[in-house]
Coordinates of C-alpha atoms in Angstrom, one line a residue:
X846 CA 218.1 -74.4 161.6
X847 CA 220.3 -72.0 160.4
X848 CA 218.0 -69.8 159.1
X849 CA 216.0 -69.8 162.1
X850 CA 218.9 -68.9 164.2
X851 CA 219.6 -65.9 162.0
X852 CA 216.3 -64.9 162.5
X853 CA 216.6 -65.3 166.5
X854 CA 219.5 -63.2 165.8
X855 CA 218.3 -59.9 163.9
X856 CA 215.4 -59.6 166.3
X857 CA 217.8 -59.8 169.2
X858 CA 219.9 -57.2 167.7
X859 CA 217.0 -55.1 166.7
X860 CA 215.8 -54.8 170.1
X861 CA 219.5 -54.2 171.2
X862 CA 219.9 -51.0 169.2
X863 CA 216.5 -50.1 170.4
X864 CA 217.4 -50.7 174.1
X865 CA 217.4 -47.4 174.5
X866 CA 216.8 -45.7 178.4
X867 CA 215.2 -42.4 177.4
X868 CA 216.8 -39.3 176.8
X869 CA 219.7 -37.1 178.4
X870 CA 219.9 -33.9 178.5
X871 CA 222.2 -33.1 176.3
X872 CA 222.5 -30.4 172.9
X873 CA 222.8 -32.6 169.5
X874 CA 225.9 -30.4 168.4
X875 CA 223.8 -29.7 165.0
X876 CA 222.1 -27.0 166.9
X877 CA 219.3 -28.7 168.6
X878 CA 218.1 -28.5 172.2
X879 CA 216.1 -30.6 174.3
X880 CA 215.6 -34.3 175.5
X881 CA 218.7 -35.9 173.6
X882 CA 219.6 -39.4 173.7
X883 CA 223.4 -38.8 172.3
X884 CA 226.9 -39.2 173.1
X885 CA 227.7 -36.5 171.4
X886 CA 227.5 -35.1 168.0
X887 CA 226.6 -38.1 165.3
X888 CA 225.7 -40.7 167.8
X889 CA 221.9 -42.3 169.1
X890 CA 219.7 -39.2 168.2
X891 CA 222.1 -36.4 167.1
X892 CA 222.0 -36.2 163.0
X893 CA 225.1 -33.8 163.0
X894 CA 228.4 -35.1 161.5
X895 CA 230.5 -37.1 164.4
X896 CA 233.4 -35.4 165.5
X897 CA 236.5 -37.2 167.0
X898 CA 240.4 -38.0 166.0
X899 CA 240.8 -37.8 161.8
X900 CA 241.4 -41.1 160.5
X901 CA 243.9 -41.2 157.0
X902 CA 244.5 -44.6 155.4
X903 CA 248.1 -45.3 154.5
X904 CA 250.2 -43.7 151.3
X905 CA 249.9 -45.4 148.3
X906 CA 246.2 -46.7 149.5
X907 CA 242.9 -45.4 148.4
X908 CA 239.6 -46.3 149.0
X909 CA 236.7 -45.8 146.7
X910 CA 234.0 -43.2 147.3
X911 CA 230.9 -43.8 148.2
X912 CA 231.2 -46.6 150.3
X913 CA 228.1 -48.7 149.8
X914 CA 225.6 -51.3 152.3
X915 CA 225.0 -54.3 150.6
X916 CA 224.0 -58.1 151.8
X917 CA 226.0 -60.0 153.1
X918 CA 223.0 -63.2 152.1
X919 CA 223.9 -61.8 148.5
X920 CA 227.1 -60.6 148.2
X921 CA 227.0 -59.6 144.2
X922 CA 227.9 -56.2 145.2
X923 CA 230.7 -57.2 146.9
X924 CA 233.0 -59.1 144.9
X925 CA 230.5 -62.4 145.8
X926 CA 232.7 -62.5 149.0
X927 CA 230.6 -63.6 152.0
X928 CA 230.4 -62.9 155.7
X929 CA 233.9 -65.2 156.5
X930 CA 235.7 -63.2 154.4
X931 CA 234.3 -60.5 156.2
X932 CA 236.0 -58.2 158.7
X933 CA 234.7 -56.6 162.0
X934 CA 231.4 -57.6 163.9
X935 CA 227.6 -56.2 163.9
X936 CA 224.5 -56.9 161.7
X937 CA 223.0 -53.1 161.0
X938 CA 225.5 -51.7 159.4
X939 CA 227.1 -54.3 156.4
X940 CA 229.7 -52.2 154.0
X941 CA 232.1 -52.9 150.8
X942 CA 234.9 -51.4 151.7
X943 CA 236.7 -51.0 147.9
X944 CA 240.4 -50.3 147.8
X945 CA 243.3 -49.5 145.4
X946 CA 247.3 -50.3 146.6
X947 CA 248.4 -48.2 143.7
X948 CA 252.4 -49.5 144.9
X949 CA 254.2 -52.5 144.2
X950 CA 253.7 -54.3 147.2
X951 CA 251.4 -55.5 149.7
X952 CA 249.9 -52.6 152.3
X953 CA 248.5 -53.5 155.4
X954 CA 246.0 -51.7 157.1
X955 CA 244.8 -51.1 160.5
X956 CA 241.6 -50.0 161.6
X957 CA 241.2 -48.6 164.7
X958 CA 237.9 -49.4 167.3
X959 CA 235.4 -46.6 167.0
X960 CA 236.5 -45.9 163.3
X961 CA 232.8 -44.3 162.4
X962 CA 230.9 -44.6 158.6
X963 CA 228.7 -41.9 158.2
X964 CA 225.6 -42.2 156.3
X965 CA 224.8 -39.7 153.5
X966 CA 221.3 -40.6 154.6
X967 CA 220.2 -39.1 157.9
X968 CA 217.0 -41.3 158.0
X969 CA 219.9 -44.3 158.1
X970 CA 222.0 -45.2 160.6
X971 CA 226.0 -44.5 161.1
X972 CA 228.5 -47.8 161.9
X973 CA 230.5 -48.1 164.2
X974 CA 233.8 -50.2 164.2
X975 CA 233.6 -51.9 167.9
X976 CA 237.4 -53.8 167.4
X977 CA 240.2 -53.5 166.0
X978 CA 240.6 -54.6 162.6
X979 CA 243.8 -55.9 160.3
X980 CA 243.6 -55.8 156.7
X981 CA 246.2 -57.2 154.1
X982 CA 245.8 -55.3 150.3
X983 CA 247.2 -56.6 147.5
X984 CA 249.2 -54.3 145.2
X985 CA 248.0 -53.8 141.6
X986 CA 244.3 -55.5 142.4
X987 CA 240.4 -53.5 143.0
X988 CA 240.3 -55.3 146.5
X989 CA 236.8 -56.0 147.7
X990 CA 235.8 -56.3 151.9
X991 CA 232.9 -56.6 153.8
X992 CA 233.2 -55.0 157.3
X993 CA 230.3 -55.6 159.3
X994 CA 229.9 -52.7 162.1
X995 CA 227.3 -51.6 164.8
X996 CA 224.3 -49.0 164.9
X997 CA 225.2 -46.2 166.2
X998 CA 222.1 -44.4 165.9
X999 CA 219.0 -46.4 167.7
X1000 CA 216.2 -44.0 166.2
X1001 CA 217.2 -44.8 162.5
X1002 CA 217.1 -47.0 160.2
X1003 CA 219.6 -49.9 159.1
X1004 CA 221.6 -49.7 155.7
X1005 CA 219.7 -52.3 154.0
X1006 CA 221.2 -52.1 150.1
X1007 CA 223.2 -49.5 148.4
X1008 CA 223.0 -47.0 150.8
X1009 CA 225.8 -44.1 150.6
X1010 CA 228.5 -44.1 153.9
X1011 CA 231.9 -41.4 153.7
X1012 CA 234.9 -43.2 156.5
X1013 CA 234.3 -40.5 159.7
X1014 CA 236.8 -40.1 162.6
X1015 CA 237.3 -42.0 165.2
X1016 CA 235.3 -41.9 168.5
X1017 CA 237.2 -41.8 171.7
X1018 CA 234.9 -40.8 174.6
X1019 CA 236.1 -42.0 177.8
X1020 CA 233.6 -45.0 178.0
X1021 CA 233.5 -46.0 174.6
X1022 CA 237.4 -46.5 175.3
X1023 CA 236.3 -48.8 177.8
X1024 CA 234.3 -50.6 175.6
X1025 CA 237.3 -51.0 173.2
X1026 CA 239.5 -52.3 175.8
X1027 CA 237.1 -55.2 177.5
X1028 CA 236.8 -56.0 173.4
X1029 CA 240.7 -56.0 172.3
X1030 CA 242.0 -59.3 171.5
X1031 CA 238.6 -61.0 171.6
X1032 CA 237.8 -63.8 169.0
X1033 CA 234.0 -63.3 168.8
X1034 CA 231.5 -65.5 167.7
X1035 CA 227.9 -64.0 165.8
X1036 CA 226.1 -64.2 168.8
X1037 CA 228.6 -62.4 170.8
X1038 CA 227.1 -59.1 168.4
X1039 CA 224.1 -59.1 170.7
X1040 CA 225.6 -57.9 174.2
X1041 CA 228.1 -55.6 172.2
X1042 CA 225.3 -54.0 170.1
X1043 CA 223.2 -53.1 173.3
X1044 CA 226.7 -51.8 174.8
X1045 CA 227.2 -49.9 171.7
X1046 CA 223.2 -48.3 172.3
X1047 CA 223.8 -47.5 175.8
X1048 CA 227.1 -46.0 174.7
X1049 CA 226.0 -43.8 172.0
X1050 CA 222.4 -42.7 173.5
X1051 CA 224.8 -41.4 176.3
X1052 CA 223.7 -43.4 178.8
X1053 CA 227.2 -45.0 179.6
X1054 CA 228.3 -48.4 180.4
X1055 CA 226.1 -50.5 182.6
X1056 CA 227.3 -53.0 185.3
X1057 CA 225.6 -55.9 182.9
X1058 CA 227.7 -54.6 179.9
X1059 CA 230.6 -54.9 181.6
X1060 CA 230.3 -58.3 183.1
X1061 CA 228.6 -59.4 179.3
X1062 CA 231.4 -58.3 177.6
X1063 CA 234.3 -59.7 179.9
X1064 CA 232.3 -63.2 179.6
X1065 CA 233.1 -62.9 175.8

């Protein structure tokens, strides 16, 4: 039963990130012109490198580089920690986050909503962080967490295994602030990724909030 749920689930949220309502007229900030379907630069069709508010992580805290994809049904890459030990929400785009608390004591670390991956790969799709998320490292320990983030790029592909991501900047459009706020303090379930994945879509192919996103993700 389980199985065939998460099934249910990956085909929902495949045809979530491809929920896509056609192109805007918009540049791709990488130079192009045309029919876009993009936010802005980085997001639904652009393939130039995001652009928002620089994100640094705390002193004393590193992160490893590259960040990698890897399964959350086989976490070997990932310190054999599974999805609930997991942070964040979102099926496309799974990622070890790897740090280093090179101090004495424990750091902890916020990241904000619309914290963006990029993907070294521009056939492969970028992830967006959709909530806020808290994380506790341990001093003097190679600390291993999955953070599970949305598609922000409906044309591509998702990160499957070992794909290479760099941490981005943080997105803060008006209605993706929206979309942080209706989410903030939400205890979300797995299914709960389906209505914010075709938010995050609409979002990032430019298209803005609909009336049904809002009232979906309010219900939450």
């Amino acid at each position: 039963m389980a199985k065939r749920m998460g099934v249910v689930l990956a085909v929902a949220l495949l045809a979530a990130c491809d929920d896509s309502g056609g192109g805007t007229d918009k540049p791709d900030g990488g130079g192009g012109g045309g029919k876009e379907a993009s936010a802005g630069p980085g997001l639904g069709s652009s393939t130039a490198q995001p652009q928002g508010a620089s994100f640094t992580l705390p002193a004393g805290l590193t992160l490893e580089s590259p960040i990698k994809s890897f399964s959350p049904e086989n976490p070997v890459d990932c310190d054999d920690k599974f999805r609930d030990e997991g942070k964040g929400s979102g099926e496309d785009v799974t990622l070890c986050l790897i740090f280093n608390n090179t101090t004495g004591g424990p750091i902890t670390l916020t990241l904000p909503p619309g914290l963006i991956f990029v993907s070294k790969d521009g056939d492969i799709q970028n992830g967006l962080l959709a909530q806020r998320v808290t994380i506790e490292v341990p001093a003097g320990e190679r600390y291993f967490v999955p953070l599970f983030t949305y598609c922000a790029n409906q044309p591509r592909s998702t990160s499957g295994v070992g794909q290479d991501y760099a941490l981005g900047p943080v997105i803060e459009y008006p209605g993706f602030k929206e979309m942080y706020s209706l989410l903030e303090g939400k205890t979300l379930e797995r299914p709960d990724i389906v209505p914010i994945q075709r938010a995050v879509t609409h979002l990032t192919n430019g298209e803005g909030l609909s009336d049904a996103d809002r009232a979906a993700l309010k219900a939450l």
